[in-house]
PDB file of C-alpha atoms in Angstrom:
ATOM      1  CA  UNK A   1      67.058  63.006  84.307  1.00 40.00           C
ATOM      2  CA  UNK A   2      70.825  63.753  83.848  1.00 46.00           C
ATOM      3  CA  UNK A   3      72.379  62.421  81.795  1.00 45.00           C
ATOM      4  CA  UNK A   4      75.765  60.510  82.300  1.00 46.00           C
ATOM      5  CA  UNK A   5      79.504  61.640  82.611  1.00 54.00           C
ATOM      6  CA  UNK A   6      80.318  60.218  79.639  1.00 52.00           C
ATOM      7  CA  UNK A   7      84.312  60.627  80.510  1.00 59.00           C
ATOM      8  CA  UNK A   8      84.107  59.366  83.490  1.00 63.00           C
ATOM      9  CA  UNK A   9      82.498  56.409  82.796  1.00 56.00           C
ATOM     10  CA  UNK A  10      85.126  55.814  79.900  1.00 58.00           C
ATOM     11  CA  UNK A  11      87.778  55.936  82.067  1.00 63.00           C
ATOM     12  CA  UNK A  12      86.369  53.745  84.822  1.00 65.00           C
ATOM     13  CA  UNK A  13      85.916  50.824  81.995  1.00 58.00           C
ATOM     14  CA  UNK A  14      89.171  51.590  81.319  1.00 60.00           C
ATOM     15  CA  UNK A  15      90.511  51.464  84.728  1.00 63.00           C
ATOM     16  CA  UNK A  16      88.243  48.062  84.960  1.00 63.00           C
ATOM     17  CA  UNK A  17      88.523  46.580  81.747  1.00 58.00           C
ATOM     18  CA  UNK A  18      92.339  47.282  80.712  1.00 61.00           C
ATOM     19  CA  UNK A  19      95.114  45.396  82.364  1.00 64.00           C
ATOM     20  CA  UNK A  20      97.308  47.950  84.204  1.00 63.00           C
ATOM     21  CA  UNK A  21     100.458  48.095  81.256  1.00 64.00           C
ATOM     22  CA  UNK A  22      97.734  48.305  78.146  1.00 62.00           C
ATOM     23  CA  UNK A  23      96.364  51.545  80.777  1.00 58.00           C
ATOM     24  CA  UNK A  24      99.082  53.290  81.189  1.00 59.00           C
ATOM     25  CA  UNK A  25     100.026  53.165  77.127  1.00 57.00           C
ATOM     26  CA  UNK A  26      96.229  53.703  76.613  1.00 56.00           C
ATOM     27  CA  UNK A  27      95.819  56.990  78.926  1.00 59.00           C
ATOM     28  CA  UNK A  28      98.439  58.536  77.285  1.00 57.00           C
ATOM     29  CA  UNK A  29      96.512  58.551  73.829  1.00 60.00           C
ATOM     30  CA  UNK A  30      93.438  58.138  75.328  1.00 62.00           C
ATOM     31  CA  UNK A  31      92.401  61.152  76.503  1.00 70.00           C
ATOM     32  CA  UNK A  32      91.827  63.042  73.216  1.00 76.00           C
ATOM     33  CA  UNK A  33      90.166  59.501  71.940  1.00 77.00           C
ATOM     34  CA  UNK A  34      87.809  59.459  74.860  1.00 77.00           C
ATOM     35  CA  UNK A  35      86.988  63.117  74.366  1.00 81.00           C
ATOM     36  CA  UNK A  36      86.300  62.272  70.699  1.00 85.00           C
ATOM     37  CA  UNK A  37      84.329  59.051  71.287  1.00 85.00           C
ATOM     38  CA  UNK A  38      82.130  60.936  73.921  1.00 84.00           C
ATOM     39  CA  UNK A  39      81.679  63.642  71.105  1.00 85.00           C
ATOM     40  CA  UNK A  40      80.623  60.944  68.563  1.00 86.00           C
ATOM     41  CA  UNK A  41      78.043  59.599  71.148  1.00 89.00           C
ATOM     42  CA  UNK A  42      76.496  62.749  72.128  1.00 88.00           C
ATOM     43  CA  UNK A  43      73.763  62.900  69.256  1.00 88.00           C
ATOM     44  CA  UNK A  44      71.943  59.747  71.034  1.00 89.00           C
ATOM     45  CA  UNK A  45      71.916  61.412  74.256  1.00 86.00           C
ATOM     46  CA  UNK A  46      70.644  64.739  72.919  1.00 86.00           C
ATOM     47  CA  UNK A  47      67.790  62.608  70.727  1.00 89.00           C
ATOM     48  CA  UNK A  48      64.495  63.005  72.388  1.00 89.00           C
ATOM     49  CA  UNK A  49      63.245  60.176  69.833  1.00 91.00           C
ATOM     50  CA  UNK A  50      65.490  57.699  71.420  1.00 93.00           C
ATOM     51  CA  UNK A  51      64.036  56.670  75.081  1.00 92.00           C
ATOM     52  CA  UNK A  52      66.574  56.685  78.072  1.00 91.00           C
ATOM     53  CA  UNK A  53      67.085  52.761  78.009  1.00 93.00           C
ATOM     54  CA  UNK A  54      67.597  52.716  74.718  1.00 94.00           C
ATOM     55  CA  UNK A  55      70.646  55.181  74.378  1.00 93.00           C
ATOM     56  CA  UNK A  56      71.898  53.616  77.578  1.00 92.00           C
ATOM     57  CA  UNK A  57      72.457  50.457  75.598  1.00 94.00           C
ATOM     58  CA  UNK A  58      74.012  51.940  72.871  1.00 95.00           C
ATOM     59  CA  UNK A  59      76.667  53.571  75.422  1.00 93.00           C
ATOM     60  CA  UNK A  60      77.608  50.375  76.255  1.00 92.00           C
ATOM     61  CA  UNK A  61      78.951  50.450  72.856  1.00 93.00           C
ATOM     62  CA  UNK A  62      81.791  53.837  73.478  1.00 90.00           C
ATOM     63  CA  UNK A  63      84.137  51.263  74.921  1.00 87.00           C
ATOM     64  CA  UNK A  64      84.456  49.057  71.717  1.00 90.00           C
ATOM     65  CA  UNK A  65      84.498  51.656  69.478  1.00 91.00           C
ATOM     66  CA  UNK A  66      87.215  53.557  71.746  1.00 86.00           C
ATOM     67  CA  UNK A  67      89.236  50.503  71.614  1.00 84.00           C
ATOM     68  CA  UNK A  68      89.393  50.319  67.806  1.00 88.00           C
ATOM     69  CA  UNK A  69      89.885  54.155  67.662  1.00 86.00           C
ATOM     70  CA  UNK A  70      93.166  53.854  69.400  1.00 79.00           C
ATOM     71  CA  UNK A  71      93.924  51.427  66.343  1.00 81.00           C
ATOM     72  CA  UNK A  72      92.275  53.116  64.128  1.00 85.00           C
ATOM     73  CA  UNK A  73      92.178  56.924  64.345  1.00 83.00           C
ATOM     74  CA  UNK A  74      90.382  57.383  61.052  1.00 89.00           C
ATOM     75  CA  UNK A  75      87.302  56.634  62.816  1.00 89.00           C
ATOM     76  CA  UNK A  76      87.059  60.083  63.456  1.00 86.00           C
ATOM     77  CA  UNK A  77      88.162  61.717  60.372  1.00 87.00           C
ATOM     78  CA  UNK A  78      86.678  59.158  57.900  1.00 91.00           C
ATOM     79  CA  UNK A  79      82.571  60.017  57.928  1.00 90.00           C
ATOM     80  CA  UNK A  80      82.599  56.704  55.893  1.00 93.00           C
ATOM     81  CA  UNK A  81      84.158  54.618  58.449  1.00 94.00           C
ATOM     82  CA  UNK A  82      82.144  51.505  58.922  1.00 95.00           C
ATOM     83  CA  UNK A  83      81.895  52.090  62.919  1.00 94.00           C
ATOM     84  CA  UNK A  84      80.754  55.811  62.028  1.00 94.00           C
ATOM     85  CA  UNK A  85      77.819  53.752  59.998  1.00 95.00           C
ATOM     86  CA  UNK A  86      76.851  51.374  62.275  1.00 96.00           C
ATOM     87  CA  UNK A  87      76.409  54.207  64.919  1.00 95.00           C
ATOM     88  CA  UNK A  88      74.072  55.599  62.646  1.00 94.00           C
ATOM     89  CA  UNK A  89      72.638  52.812  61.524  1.00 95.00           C
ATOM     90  CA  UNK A  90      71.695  51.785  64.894  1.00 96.00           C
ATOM     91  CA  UNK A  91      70.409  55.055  65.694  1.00 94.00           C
ATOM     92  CA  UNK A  92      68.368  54.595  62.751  1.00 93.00           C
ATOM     93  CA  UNK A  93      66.729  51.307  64.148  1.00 94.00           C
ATOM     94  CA  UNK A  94      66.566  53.401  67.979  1.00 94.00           C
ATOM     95  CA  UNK A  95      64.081  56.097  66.859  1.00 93.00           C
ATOM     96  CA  UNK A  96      61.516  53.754  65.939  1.00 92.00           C
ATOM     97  CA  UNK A  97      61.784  51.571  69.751  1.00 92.00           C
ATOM     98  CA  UNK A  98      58.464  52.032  71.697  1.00 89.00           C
ATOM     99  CA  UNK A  99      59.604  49.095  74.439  1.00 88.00           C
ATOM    100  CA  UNK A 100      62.682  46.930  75.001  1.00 89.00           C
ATOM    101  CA  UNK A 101      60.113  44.079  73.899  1.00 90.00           C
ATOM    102  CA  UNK A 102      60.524  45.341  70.452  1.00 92.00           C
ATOM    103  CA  UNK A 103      61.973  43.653  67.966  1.00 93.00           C
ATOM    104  CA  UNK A 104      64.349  46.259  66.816  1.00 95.00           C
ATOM    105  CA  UNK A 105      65.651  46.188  70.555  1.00 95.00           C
ATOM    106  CA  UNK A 106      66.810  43.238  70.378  1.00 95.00           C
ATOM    107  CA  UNK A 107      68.631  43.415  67.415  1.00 96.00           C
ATOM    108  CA  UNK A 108      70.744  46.629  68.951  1.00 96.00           C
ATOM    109  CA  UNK A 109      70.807  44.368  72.072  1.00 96.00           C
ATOM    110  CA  UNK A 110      72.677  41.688  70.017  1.00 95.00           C
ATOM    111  CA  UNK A 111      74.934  43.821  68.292  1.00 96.00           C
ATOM    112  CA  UNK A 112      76.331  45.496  71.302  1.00 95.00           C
ATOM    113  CA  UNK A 113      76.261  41.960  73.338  1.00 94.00           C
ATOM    114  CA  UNK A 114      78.724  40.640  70.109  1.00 94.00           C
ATOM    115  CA  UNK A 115      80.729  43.795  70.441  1.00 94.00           C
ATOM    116  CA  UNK A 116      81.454  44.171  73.878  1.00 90.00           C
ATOM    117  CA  UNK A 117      81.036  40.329  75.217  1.00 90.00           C
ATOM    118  CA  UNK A 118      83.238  38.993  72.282  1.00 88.00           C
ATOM    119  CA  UNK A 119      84.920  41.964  71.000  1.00 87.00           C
ATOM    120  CA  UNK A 120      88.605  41.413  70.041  1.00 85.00           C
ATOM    121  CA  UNK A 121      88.960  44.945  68.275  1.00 81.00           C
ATOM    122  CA  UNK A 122      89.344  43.924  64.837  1.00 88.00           C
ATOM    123  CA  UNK A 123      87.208  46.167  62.222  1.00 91.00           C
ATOM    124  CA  UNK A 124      86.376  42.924  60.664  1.00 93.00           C
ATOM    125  CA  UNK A 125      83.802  42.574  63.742  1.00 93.00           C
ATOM    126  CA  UNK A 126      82.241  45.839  63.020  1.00 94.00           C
ATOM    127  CA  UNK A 127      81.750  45.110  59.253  1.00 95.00           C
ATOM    128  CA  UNK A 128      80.462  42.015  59.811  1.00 95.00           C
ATOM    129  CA  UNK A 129      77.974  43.745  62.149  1.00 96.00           C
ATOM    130  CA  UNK A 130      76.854  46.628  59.940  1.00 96.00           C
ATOM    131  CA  UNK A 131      76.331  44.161  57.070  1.00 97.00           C
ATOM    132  CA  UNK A 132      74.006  42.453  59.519  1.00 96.00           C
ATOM    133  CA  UNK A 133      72.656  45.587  60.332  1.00 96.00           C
ATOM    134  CA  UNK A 134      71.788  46.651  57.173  1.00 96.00           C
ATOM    135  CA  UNK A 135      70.205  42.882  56.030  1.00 96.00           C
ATOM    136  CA  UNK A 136      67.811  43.957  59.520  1.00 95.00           C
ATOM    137  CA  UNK A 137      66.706  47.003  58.465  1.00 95.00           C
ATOM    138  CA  UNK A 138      65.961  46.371  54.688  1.00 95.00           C
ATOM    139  CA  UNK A 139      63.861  43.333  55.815  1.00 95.00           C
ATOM    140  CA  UNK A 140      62.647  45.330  58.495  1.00 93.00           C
ATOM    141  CA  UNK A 141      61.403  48.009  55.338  1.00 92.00           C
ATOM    142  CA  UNK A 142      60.479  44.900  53.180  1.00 92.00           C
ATOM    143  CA  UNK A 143      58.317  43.569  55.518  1.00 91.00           C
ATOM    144  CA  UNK A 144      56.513  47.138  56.761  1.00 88.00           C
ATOM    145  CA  UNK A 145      56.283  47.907  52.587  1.00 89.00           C
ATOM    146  CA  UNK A 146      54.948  44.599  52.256  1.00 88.00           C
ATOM    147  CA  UNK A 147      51.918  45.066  55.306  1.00 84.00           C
ATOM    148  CA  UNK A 148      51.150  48.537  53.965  1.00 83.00           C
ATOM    149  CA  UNK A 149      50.169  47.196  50.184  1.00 81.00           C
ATOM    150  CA  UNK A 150      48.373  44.389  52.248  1.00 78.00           C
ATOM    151  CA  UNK A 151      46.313  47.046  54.415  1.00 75.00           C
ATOM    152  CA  UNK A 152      45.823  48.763  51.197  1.00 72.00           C
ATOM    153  CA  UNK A 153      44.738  45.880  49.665  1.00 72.00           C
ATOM    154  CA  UNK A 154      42.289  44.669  52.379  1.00 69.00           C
ATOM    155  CA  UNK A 155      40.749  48.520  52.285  1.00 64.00           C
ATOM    156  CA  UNK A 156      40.219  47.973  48.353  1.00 60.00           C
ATOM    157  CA  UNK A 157      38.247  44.915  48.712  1.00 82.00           C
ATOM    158  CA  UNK A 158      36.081  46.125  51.330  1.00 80.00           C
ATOM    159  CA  UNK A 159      35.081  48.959  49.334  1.00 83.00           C
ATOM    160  CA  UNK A 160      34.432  46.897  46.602  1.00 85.00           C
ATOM    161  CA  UNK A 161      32.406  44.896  48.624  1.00 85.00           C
ATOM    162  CA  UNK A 162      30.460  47.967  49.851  1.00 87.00           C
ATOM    163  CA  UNK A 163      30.096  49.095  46.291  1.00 87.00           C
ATOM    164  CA  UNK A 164      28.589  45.477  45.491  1.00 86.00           C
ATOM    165  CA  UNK A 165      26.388  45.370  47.658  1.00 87.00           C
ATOM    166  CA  UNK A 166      25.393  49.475  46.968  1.00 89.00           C
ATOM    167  CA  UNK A 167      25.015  48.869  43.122  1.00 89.00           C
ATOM    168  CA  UNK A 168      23.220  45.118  43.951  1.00 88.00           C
ATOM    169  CA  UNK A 169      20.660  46.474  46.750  1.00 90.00           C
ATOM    170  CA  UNK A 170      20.591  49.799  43.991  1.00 91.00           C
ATOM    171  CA  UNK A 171      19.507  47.990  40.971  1.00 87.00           C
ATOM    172  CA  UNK A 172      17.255  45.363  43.262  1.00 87.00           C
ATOM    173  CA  UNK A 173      14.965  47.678  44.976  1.00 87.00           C
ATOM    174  CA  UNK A 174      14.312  49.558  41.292  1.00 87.00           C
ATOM    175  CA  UNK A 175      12.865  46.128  39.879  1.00 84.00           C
ATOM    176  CA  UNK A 176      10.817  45.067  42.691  1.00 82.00           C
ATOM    177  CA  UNK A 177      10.029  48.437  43.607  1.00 81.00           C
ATOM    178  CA  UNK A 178       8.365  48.499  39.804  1.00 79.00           C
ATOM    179  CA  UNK A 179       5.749  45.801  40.816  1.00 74.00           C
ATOM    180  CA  UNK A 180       2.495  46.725  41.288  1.00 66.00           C
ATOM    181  CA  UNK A 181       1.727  44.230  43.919  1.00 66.00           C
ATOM    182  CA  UNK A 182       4.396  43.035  46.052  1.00 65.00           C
ATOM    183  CA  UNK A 183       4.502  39.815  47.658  1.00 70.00           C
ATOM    184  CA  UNK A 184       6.930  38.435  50.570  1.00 74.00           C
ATOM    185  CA  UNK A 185       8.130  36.623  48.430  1.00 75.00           C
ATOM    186  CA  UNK A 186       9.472  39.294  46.584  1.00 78.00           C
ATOM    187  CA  UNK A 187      11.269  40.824  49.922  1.00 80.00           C
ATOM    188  CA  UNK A 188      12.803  37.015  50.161  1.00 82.00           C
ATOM    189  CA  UNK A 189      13.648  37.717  46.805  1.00 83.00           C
ATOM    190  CA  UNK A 190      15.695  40.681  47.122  1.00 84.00           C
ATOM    191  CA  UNK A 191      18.010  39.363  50.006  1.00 87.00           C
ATOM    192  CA  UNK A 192      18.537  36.560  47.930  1.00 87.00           C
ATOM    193  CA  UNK A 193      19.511  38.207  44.502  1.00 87.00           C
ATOM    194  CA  UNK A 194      21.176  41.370  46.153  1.00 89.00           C
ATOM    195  CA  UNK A 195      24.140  38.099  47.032  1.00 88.00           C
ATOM    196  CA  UNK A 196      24.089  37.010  43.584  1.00 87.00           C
ATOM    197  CA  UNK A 197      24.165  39.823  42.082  1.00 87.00           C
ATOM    198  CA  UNK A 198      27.118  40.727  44.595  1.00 87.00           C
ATOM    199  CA  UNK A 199      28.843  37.427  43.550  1.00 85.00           C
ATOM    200  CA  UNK A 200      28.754  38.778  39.989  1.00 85.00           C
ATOM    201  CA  UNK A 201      30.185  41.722  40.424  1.00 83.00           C
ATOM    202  CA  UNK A 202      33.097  40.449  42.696  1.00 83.00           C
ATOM    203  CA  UNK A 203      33.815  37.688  40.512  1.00 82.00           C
ATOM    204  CA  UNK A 204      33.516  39.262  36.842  1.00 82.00           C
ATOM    205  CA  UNK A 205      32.751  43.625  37.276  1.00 80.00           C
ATOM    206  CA  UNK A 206      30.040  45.535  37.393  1.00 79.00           C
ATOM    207  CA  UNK A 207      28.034  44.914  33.668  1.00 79.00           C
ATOM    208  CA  UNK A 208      29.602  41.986  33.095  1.00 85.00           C
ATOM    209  CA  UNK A 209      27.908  39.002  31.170  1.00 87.00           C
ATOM    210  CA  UNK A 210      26.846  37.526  34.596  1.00 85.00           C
ATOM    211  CA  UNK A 211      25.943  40.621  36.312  1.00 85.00           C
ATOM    212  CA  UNK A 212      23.042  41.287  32.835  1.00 88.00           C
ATOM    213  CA  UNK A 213      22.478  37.488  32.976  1.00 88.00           C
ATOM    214  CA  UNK A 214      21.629  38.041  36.728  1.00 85.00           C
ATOM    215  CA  UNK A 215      19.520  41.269  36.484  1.00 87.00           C
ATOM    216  CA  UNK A 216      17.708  39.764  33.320  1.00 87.00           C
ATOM    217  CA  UNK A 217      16.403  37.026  35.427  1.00 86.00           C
ATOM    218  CA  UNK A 218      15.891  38.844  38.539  1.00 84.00           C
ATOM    219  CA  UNK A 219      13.133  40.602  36.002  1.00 84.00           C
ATOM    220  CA  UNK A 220      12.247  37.173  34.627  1.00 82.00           C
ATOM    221  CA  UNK A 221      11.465  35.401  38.072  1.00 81.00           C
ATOM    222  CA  UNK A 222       9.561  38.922  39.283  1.00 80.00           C
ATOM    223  CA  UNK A 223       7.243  38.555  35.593  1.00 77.00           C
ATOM    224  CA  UNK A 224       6.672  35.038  36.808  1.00 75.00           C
ATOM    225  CA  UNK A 225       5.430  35.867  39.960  1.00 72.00           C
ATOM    226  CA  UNK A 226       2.458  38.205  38.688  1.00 65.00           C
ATOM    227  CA  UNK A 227      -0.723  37.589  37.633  1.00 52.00           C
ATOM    228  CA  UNK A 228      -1.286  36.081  33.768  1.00 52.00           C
ATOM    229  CA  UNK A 229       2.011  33.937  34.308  1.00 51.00           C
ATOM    230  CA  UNK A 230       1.909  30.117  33.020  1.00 55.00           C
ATOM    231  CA  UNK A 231       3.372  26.844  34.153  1.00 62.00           C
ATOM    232  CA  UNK A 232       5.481  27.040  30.940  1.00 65.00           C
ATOM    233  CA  UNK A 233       7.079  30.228  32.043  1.00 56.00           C
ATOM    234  CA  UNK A 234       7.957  29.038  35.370  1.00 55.00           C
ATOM    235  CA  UNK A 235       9.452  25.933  33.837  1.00 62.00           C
ATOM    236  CA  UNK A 236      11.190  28.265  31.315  1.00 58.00           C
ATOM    237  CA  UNK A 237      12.797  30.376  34.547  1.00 54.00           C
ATOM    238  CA  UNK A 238      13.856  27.008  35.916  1.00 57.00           C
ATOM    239  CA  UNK A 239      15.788  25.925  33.061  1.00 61.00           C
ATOM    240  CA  UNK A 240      17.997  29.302  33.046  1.00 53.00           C
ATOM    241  CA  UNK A 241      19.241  28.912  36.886  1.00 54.00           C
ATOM    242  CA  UNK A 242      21.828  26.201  36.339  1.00 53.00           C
ATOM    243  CA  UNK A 243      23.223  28.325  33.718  1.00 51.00           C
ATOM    244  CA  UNK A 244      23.386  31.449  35.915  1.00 48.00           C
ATOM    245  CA  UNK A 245      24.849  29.592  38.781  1.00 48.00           C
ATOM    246  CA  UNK A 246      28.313  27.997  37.123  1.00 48.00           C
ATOM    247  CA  UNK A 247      28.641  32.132  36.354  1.00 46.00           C
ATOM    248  CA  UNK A 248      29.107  32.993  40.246  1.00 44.00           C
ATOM    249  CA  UNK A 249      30.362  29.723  41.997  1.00 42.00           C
TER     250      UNK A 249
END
């Protein structure tokens, strides 16, 4: 769409806003500071990252800044100037808008609310605001830091998981695939011990004490299980679970 005469909307605030004394001094100045605050706002317009609402509520915010210009003419010349950085700080936190439901909206929507609602030109109001500013936007890079490591984190554990269960079902199917006669007992067997065996390797790595402990007596109950095996075997099998089991609780 097109976009707005800046300039003419500055002087119908003006006209609106200023009693008709503080005009007249004002429009003698204020011409070149208008000209100059419409220049400093033109980069939002001309942003195609910042959506049409968006920029529209940070031109509410040329009438503030036009008022402390005509106290304060180093806003222009002073790149520094703590109205020059909230500008840009703001901008900052505009790019990254998709909806005025946003968060970050909000936040510009309060700042300009507190600057042109309760405004009483004092610079001390736009510090106050660009320290608040800043606070947002480090939090607002804490917090999107702080989701990325957890994303990360969640995508580490479910690979180890996968790998768990790859190297569990892996080493698994090579003992009972060994036996000459397989029972279905042996195919309970292996859903069973692939979880230990998972458990094991979660809990304490891959080759750990209770991953060999585990694979040992995967072998041991699989012996038991085949012809020739006694009563004093199975007992013997028995008596090594509760040892195994404390390992992956």
């Amino acid at each position: 769409g097109e976009m707005p005469d800046v300039h003419k909307t500055m002087t119908h605030l003006l006209k609106s806003k200023a009693s008709p004394n503080s005009y007249r001094v004002m429009s003698q100045m204020g011409e070149n500071v208008i000209n100059l605050i419409s220049l400093l706002f033109e980069f939002i317009l001309h942003n195609d990252n910042i959506s049409r609402s968006v920029s529209n509520l940070l031109m509410r915010l040329q009438l503030p800044f036009m008022r402390l210009a005509v106290k304060d003419q180093s806003l222009f010349s002073n790149r520094d100037h703590c109205a020059r950085q909230l500008l840009n700080a703001l901008a900052e936190l505009a790019v990254t808008i998709n909806g005025v439901e946003d968060d970050q909206y909000l936040k510009i929507q309060s700042v300009v609310e507190e600057l042109t609602q309760r405004f009483e030109g004092s610079i001390e109001q736009v510090e106050q605001q660009l320290v608040l500013v800043r606070e947002y936007i480090e939090q607002r890079s804490a917090d999107i830091e702080q989701q990325r490591v957890l994303i990360e984190e969640h995508v580490a554990s479910d690979e180890q998981k996968a790998n768990a269960e790859r190297l569990a079902k892996k080493l698994v199917e090579e003992k009972i695939s060994a036996i000459e006669s397989s029972l279905i007992f042996h195919s309970l067997l292996a859903k069973v011990w692939v979880e230990v065996l998972k458990t094991c390797y979660l809990q304490q790595g891959f080759e750990s004490e209770a991953w060999q402990q585990g694979s040992e007596l995967l072998v041991d109950i699989i012996d038991s299980t085949q012809v020739g095996s006694g009563p004093d075997e199975k007992k013997r099998l028995l008596s090594m679970l509760p040892k195994l089991v404390p390992n992956i609780a």
